[in-house]
Amino acid sequence: MSIYYFDNAATTRAYDEVITAVSDFEKDIYANPSSLHAFGGEAYKAVDYAASNILEVLNLKGKYNVVFTCGATESANLAIKGTANKFNDIKKIHVITSVFEHPCVSESVKYLNRCGAETDFVGVDKYGMINLNELLSKIKPNTKLVSFIWVNNETGALQQAQKITEAVKNINKNIIVHIDATQGFGKIQADLSGADMITVSAHKFHGPKGVGALIMKNSVTLQPVLSGGGQQKGLRSGTVNAPSIYGMGKACEILLGDFPYNKLREKQEYLYEKITAAFGDDVINTRIFEADYAPHIISLSFEGLKSEVLLHMLEQDNIYVSSGSACSSHAKHSSVLNQTGLSKAKVDGALRISISEFTSNNDIDFLVSHLESAVKRLREIGL
Amino acid sequence: MKKLLLIRYGEINLKGSNRNYFINSLACNIKYALKGFKASIRKIQGRIIVEDYDKDYEDAIVSALKKVFGIVYITKAFETKADMDSVKAASLEAMINKQGLTFKVESKRSNKQFELTSPEISKAVGAHILRNIENVKVNVHEPDVLLTVEIRQNAYVYYENVHCECGLPVGTGGRGAVLLSGGIDSPVAAYLMAKRGMKISGIHFHSYPYTSLNAKQKTVDLAKKLSEYTQGFALYCVSVTKIQENIIKNCRSEYLTVLLRRFMLRIAEKLAQEKGFQALITGESLGQVASQTVESITCTNEAVKIPVFRPLIGTDKVDTVRMACHIDTYDISIKPFEDCCTIFLPRHPAIKPSISKVLAEEKKLDVQNLVDQALQTVEIIKL
């Protein structure tokens, strides 16, 4: 039975070439890239290859270097805590982020707050766009770090990263800007060259799971979070995960050959039209014709329905989507959707559909027709 | 000299002419519990002996036997020839590694031909131990180790008693089916009935896709735990989704729970007729929730003729929780996946429903048809 996978914002299927590359590497070049012998040197080449490809995807070659991590959560933690820990007295620094972040950023900033740092969370408009004037007005002489999400993982809202970065740097060029590019990398081409640090994760763009990177301007320094053998210039101790890093590099190579933005956007518009034809315009949270959004996510809400029930109904036909929030009374309400002014009923009924280049129009037709019958079934019993 | 486990049973000894039936059932259950081990079983008067096992597995064997109902004590022992030299040698073996402890020797002599009397045996064995093992002392009032010498056809030296569950062998008390939810109570109810000798199967009602597959898996995990006590367990999973949808659509919401429970009992009764269960078992406890008041139980019970056992009816929750911890089901039961009852739960369920009103609500449904449809969904999981 086929799988209809619409949860690509959670993770993607790795490219076949990536799977082969990783497994061959594990078999043939299993040396530790930090070893001094020639075999270790072979493994190290893979790390260089991946770093170079990652920088090329963002067109940042030359001024940036790459620290490999186990994923976006570690990268964001390193960026945020590593920056704060550079200062002698954490209580004297000020950090700004938005209310629309992934927990790897928001929880790291909250952690700094518990350590005594001053923190501010800037609001967003109904499209999820960061209120730039509010952000700029929060900047103080002791503001050391601004961290924001490029593409929001729940709605796909796409921030004008360059504009935000430039505006912050215009006020104080010494403020470190960290961009969480986990959802945007490999899908959107934009100039992020103003940023000091950029977080990415391989499994969101058909790379292997368990590997990510923090891309850092050459001039930026950090206090490491992990103590250990001093690998990666002391910034990230721990044996370098060469096979997965090689796989990440391979995924970038494929992206560079055929950048998927246009294909994704076409499919997203098809999905959008199918959904609005079936349910009307009101259900859409990701309003792609009104504001900037990434090309792979559509968030929609069925007011009054429990999205988790819809998710399980679709799952019966091997259709996999994500629910905006859990309806279980035991689960925590963690959605950032209510930050855009969405009612609780709409948050409870929110589904996230996220596509990839493997998604076909037939898949989308299948999803929408099954979604229609599921919604009808629930509406009939008045749930 | 041979190491063995002596299994002693209590209540079975009180049985009259059918005592052998109980003993044979117990021996069968012991065999089942030890099917993963190499060991043989032998019946002697008043006891069952487990022998020929690898002594490295003795603790694991004892743990498995502790869950076999009908066993009162497992005694670790040596069997030897009925002469004093052999008895003394076995006693030394039993007292090895007991340095620093106190001991007492007791003797029984059912073979009256034996050369010494019981007090003489105790005295001789005690003296032998004191002469040969350093740093042990006699304490006849509160010994750390009670060494029992029993002279029968052969001689036995017992040195450690493990207290077990008691009860009656599973299978000697007929066959029953427990209505197994994912909660704390129903596994305990099953355990209590199995302890009185009932062979237990389970019936689980789920409302997938309104609940997740995790909720079902939780019940499977519970059934697996129970199977350790019941020497195997068949779990029948039945979907009541259609029934819940029909009740929600057609009936007053405050009667949902009582109507659904009537359906559950009806389906269980049908399954019982088909599979040969003689009784149903529920985890109900008087007054615990709205569906467990005397009025609600009267209304649900009215739907079936088969006896419904409610072993927890007079038990406080704290005691049920204590038993759930004892049988190791508590940690599974408190996992946060909703079972079939909670997601549709009315805000104000009828606490004291009257049978006439319940019947009036039920008239709005095609009961027979819905029961038959539910029976079509039965899935059997053997554990």
Tab-separated table of N, CA, C and O in Angstrom, chain A residues 107-175:
chain	number	residue	atom	x	y	z
A	107	GLU	N	13.043	28.002	24.244
A	107	GLU	CA	13.424	27.402	25.529
A	107	GLU	C	14.864	27.774	25.907
A	107	GLU	O	15.178	27.922	27.079
A	108	SER	N	15.739	27.921	24.912
A	108	SER	CA	17.114	28.334	25.207
A	108	SER	C	17.124	29.761	25.758
A	108	SER	O	17.864	30.070	26.695
A	109	VAL	N	16.292	30.623	25.167
A	109	VAL	CA	16.238	32.017	25.646
A	109	VAL	C	15.624	32.063	27.050
A	109	VAL	O	16.089	32.791	27.925
A	110	LYS	N	14.597	31.222	27.269
A	110	LYS	CA	14.003	31.176	28.619
A	110	LYS	C	15.036	30.692	29.636
A	110	LYS	O	15.041	31.135	30.792
A	111	TYR	N	15.886	29.784	29.204
A	111	TYR	CA	16.946	29.298	30.083
A	111	TYR	C	17.880	30.446	30.467
A	111	TYR	O	18.229	30.596	31.650
A	112	LEU	N	18.246	31.275	29.477
A	112	LEU	CA	19.108	32.428	29.785
A	112	LEU	C	18.415	33.344	30.791
A	112	LEU	O	19.039	33.883	31.701
A	113	ASN	N	17.106	33.494	30.602
A	113	ASN	CA	16.343	34.326	31.523
A	113	ASN	C	16.417	33.784	32.943
A	113	ASN	O	16.593	34.528	33.909
A	114	ARG	N	16.314	32.445	33.067
A	114	ARG	CA	16.410	31.848	34.412
A	114	ARG	C	17.809	32.042	34.990
A	114	ARG	O	17.981	32.078	36.202
A	115	CYS	N	18.794	32.181	34.103
A	115	CYS	CA	20.166	32.412	34.582
A	115	CYS	C	20.391	33.885	34.928
A	115	CYS	O	21.484	34.256	35.344
A	116	GLY	N	19.379	34.730	34.662
A	116	GLY	CA	19.503	36.119	35.063
A	116	GLY	C	19.574	37.103	33.918
A	116	GLY	O	19.549	38.315	34.133
A	117	ALA	N	19.664	36.612	32.672
A	117	ALA	CA	19.736	37.532	31.535
A	117	ALA	C	18.388	38.229	31.344
A	117	ALA	O	17.335	37.687	31.691
A	118	GLU	N	18.451	39.400	30.748
A	118	GLU	CA	17.228	40.113	30.407
A	118	GLU	C	16.771	39.590	29.045
A	118	GLU	O	17.598	39.462	28.127
A	119	THR	N	15.499	39.282	28.894
A	119	THR	CA	15.043	38.742	27.605
A	119	THR	C	13.750	39.414	27.178
A	119	THR	O	12.964	39.858	28.025
A	120	ASP	N	13.553	39.496	25.864
A	120	ASP	CA	12.301	40.018	25.327
A	120	ASP	C	11.811	39.126	24.202
A	120	ASP	O	12.615	38.618	23.410
A	121	PHE	N	10.502	38.910	24.164
A	121	PHE	CA	9.881	38.126	23.089
A	121	PHE	C	8.988	39.074	22.287
A	121	PHE	O	7.991	39.569	22.802
A	122	VAL	N	9.360	39.278	21.025
A	122	VAL	CA	8.648	40.233	20.178
A	122	VAL	C	7.456	39.547	19.516
A	122	VAL	O	7.550	38.382	19.106
A	123	GLY	N	6.352	40.282	19.390
A	123	GLY	CA	5.118	39.713	18.839
A	123	GLY	C	5.127	39.610	17.316
A	123	GLY	O	6.042	40.093	16.638
A	124	VAL	N	4.078	38.937	16.797
A	124	VAL	CA	3.931	38.790	15.349
A	124	VAL	C	2.544	39.269	14.924
A	124	VAL	O	1.633	39.364	15.759
A	125	ASP	N	2.382	39.563	13.617
A	125	ASP	CA	1.052	39.958	13.132
A	125	ASP	C	0.236	38.714	12.786
A	125	ASP	O	0.668	37.591	13.043
A	126	LYS	N	-0.943	38.930	12.164
A	126	LYS	CA	-1.828	37.779	11.928
A	126	LYS	C	-1.247	36.783	10.928
A	126	LYS	O	-1.694	35.652	10.836
A	127	TYR	N	-0.245	37.210	10.162
A	127	TYR	CA	0.413	36.285	9.234
A	127	TYR	C	1.630	35.618	9.876
A	127	TYR	O	2.310	34.824	9.230
A	128	GLY	N	1.933	35.988	11.087
A	128	GLY	CA	3.102	35.413	11.744
A	128	GLY	C	4.379	36.184	11.459
A	128	GLY	O	5.476	35.695	11.736
A	129	MET	N	4.230	37.405	10.881
A	129	MET	CA	5.426	38.189	10.574
A	129	MET	C	5.857	38.986	11.804
A	129	MET	O	5.032	39.661	12.440
A	130	ILE	N	7.141	38.907	12.094
A	130	ILE	CA	7.669	39.588	13.280
A	130	ILE	C	7.450	41.094	13.148
A	130	ILE	O	7.704	41.687	12.097
A	131	ASN	N	6.983	41.691	14.215
A	131	ASN	CA	6.769	43.134	14.251
A	131	ASN	C	8.128	43.830	14.390
A	131	ASN	O	8.694	43.924	15.465
A	132	LEU	N	8.640	44.302	13.231
A	132	LEU	CA	10.007	44.818	13.185
A	132	LEU	C	10.176	46.078	14.040
A	132	LEU	O	11.178	46.229	14.751
A	133	ASN	N	9.163	46.940	13.994
A	133	ASN	CA	9.284	48.177	14.804
A	133	ASN	C	9.374	47.837	16.283
A	133	ASN	O	10.159	48.438	17.016
A	134	GLU	N	8.572	46.868	16.692
A	134	GLU	CA	8.617	46.463	18.100
A	134	GLU	C	9.998	45.899	18.430
A	134	GLU	O	10.585	46.247	19.463
A	135	LEU	N	10.519	45.081	17.515
A	135	LEU	CA	11.842	44.488	17.748
A	135	LEU	C	12.888	45.588	17.923
A	135	LEU	O	13.672	45.592	18.874
A	136	LEU	N	12.881	46.545	16.991
A	136	LEU	CA	13.913	47.595	17.027
A	136	LEU	C	13.773	48.454	18.282
A	136	LEU	O	14.771	48.878	18.869
A	137	SER	N	12.510	48.647	18.704
A	137	SER	CA	12.312	49.494	19.891
A	137	SER	C	12.794	48.811	21.168
A	137	SER	O	13.040	49.453	22.176
A	138	LYS	N	12.911	47.472	21.110
A	138	LYS	CA	13.365	46.737	22.306
A	138	LYS	C	14.884	46.793	22.467
A	138	LYS	O	15.421	46.434	23.507
A	139	ILE	N	15.592	47.132	21.383
A	139	ILE	CA	17.055	47.086	21.428
A	139	ILE	C	17.589	48.117	22.415
A	139	ILE	O	17.158	49.276	22.437
A	140	LYS	N	18.499	47.627	23.259
A	140	LYS	CA	19.083	48.484	24.296
A	140	LYS	C	20.600	48.453	24.145
A	140	LYS	O	21.133	47.616	23.408
A	141	PRO	N	21.297	49.314	24.872
A	141	PRO	CA	22.759	49.288	24.766
A	141	PRO	C	23.347	47.925	25.123
A	141	PRO	O	24.390	47.546	24.589
A	142	ASN	N	22.694	47.179	26.012
A	142	ASN	CA	23.267	45.879	26.412
A	142	ASN	C	22.682	44.697	25.621
A	142	ASN	O	22.883	43.549	25.991
A	143	THR	N	21.944	44.963	24.541
A	143	THR	CA	21.427	43.865	23.714
A	143	THR	C	22.594	43.200	22.988
A	143	THR	O	23.341	43.865	22.254
A	144	LYS	N	22.754	41.904	23.242
A	144	LYS	CA	23.907	41.208	22.662
A	144	LYS	C	23.498	40.233	21.572
A	144	LYS	O	24.325	39.838	20.760
A	145	LEU	N	22.253	39.779	21.609
A	145	LEU	CA	21.854	38.713	20.695
A	145	LEU	C	20.405	38.908	20.267
A	145	LEU	O	19.527	39.166	21.096
A	146	VAL	N	20.186	38.763	18.957
A	146	VAL	CA	18.819	38.707	18.429
A	146	VAL	C	18.717	37.376	17.679
A	146	VAL	O	19.559	37.080	16.831
A	147	SER	N	17.732	36.568	18.030
A	147	SER	CA	17.556	35.280	17.368
A	147	SER	C	16.133	35.201	16.831
A	147	SER	O	15.178	35.477	17.552
A	148	PHE	N	16.009	34.869	15.549
A	148	PHE	CA	14.641	34.715	15.025
A	148	PHE	C	14.558	33.559	14.044
A	148	PHE	O	15.565	33.135	13.464
A	149	ILE	N	13.355	33.044	13.882
A	149	ILE	CA	13.121	31.899	13.006
A	149	ILE	C	12.861	32.426	11.598
A	149	ILE	O	12.114	33.385	11.416
A	150	TRP	N	13.522	31.818	10.630
A	150	TRP	CA	13.370	32.284	9.245
A	150	TRP	C	12.012	31.828	8.705
A	150	TRP	O	11.176	32.618	8.291
A	151	VAL	N	11.781	30.515	8.779
A	151	VAL	CA	10.493	29.958	8.349
A	151	VAL	C	9.877	29.240	9.550
A	151	VAL	O	10.494	28.332	10.108
A	152	ASN	N	8.684	29.676	9.927
A	152	ASN	CA	8.047	29.033	11.082
A	152	ASN	C	7.615	27.613	10.739
A	152	ASN	O	7.061	27.359	9.661
A	153	ASN	N	7.842	26.699	11.678
A	153	ASN	CA	7.587	25.286	11.418
A	153	ASN	C	6.106	24.922	11.439
A	153	ASN	O	5.718	23.892	10.925
A	154	GLU	N	5.260	25.764	12.032
A	154	GLU	CA	3.836	25.392	12.096
A	154	GLU	C	3.012	26.003	10.966
A	154	GLU	O	2.044	25.399	10.511
A	155	THR	N	3.371	27.227	10.533
A	155	THR	CA	2.572	27.876	9.490
A	155	THR	C	3.350	28.099	8.200
A	155	THR	O	2.749	28.363	7.163
A	156	GLY	N	4.654	28.057	8.260
A	156	GLY	CA	5.458	28.345	7.080
A	156	GLY	C	5.748	29.831	6.893
A	156	GLY	O	6.345	30.227	5.888
A	157	ALA	N	5.317	30.671	7.841
A	157	ALA	CA	5.555	32.121	7.737
A	157	ALA	C	7.037	32.396	7.507
A	157	ALA	O	7.888	31.880	8.214
A	158	LEU	N	7.293	33.221	6.474
A	158	LEU	CA	8.679	33.472	6.049
A	158	LEU	C	9.065	34.909	6.412
A	158	LEU	O	8.483	35.870	5.898
A	159	GLN	N	10.032	35.042	7.305
A	159	GLN	CA	10.446	36.385	7.718
A	159	GLN	C	11.371	36.988	6.669
A	159	GLN	O	12.106	36.276	5.988
A	160	GLN	N	11.338	38.303	6.607
A	160	GLN	CA	12.280	38.993	5.719
A	160	GLN	C	13.604	39.088	6.457
A	160	GLN	O	13.939	40.109	7.076
A	161	ALA	N	14.363	38.031	6.343
A	161	ALA	CA	15.553	37.880	7.170
A	161	ALA	C	16.566	38.995	6.929
A	161	ALA	O	17.142	39.556	7.873
A	162	GLN	N	16.765	39.313	5.675
A	162	GLN	CA	17.770	40.309	5.351
A	162	GLN	C	17.394	41.671	5.928
A	162	GLN	O	18.219	42.367	6.542
A	163	LYS	N	16.113	42.011	5.778
A	163	LYS	CA	15.630	43.311	6.262
A	163	LYS	C	15.777	43.397	7.783
A	163	LYS	O	16.246	44.411	8.328
A	164	ILE	N	15.369	42.325	8.466
A	164	ILE	CA	15.442	42.332	9.928
A	164	ILE	C	16.909	42.446	10.361
A	164	ILE	O	17.256	43.267	11.224
A	165	THR	N	17.766	41.635	9.731
A	165	THR	CA	19.174	41.629	10.111
A	165	THR	C	19.799	43.015	9.908
A	165	THR	O	20.471	43.554	10.795
A	166	GLU	N	19.543	43.596	8.734
A	166	GLU	CA	20.117	44.909	8.448
A	166	GLU	C	19.628	45.958	9.430
A	166	GLU	O	20.405	46.791	9.914
A	167	ALA	N	18.330	45.926	9.729
A	167	ALA	CA	17.763	46.927	10.649
A	167	ALA	C	18.406	46.821	12.025
A	167	ALA	O	18.720	47.837	12.659
A	168	VAL	N	18.625	45.573	12.479
A	168	VAL	CA	19.253	45.377	13.800
A	168	VAL	C	20.693	45.886	13.763
A	168	VAL	O	21.141	46.630	14.642
A	169	LYS	N	21.410	45.514	12.701
A	169	LYS	CA	22.823	45.885	12.581
A	169	LYS	C	22.992	47.408	12.422
A	169	LYS	O	24.006	47.977	12.821
A	170	ASN	N	21.958	48.044	11.822
A	170	ASN	CA	22.022	49.501	11.679
A	170	ASN	C	22.002	50.197	13.023
A	170	ASN	O	22.609	51.235	13.207
A	171	ILE	N	21.289	49.617	13.958
A	171	ILE	CA	21.239	50.221	15.296
A	171	ILE	C	22.533	49.929	16.040
A	171	ILE	O	23.097	50.818	16.684
A	172	ASN	N	22.994	48.676	15.967
A	172	ASN	CA	24.245	48.329	16.648
A	172	ASN	C	24.847	47.132	15.931
A	172	ASN	O	24.345	46.030	16.022
A	173	LYS	N	25.922	47.385	15.190
A	173	LYS	CA	26.485	46.303	14.355
A	173	LYS	C	27.098	45.183	15.193
A	173	LYS	O	27.382	44.099	14.683
A	174	ASN	N	27.289	45.426	16.470
A	174	ASN	CA	27.884	44.390	17.324
A	174	ASN	C	26.869	43.376	17.860
A	174	ASN	O	27.250	42.373	18.461
A	175	ILE	N	25.605	43.665	17.669
A	175	ILE	CA	24.602	42.684	18.119
A	175	ILE	C	24.727	41.431	17.240
A	175	ILE	O	24.752	41.523	16.012
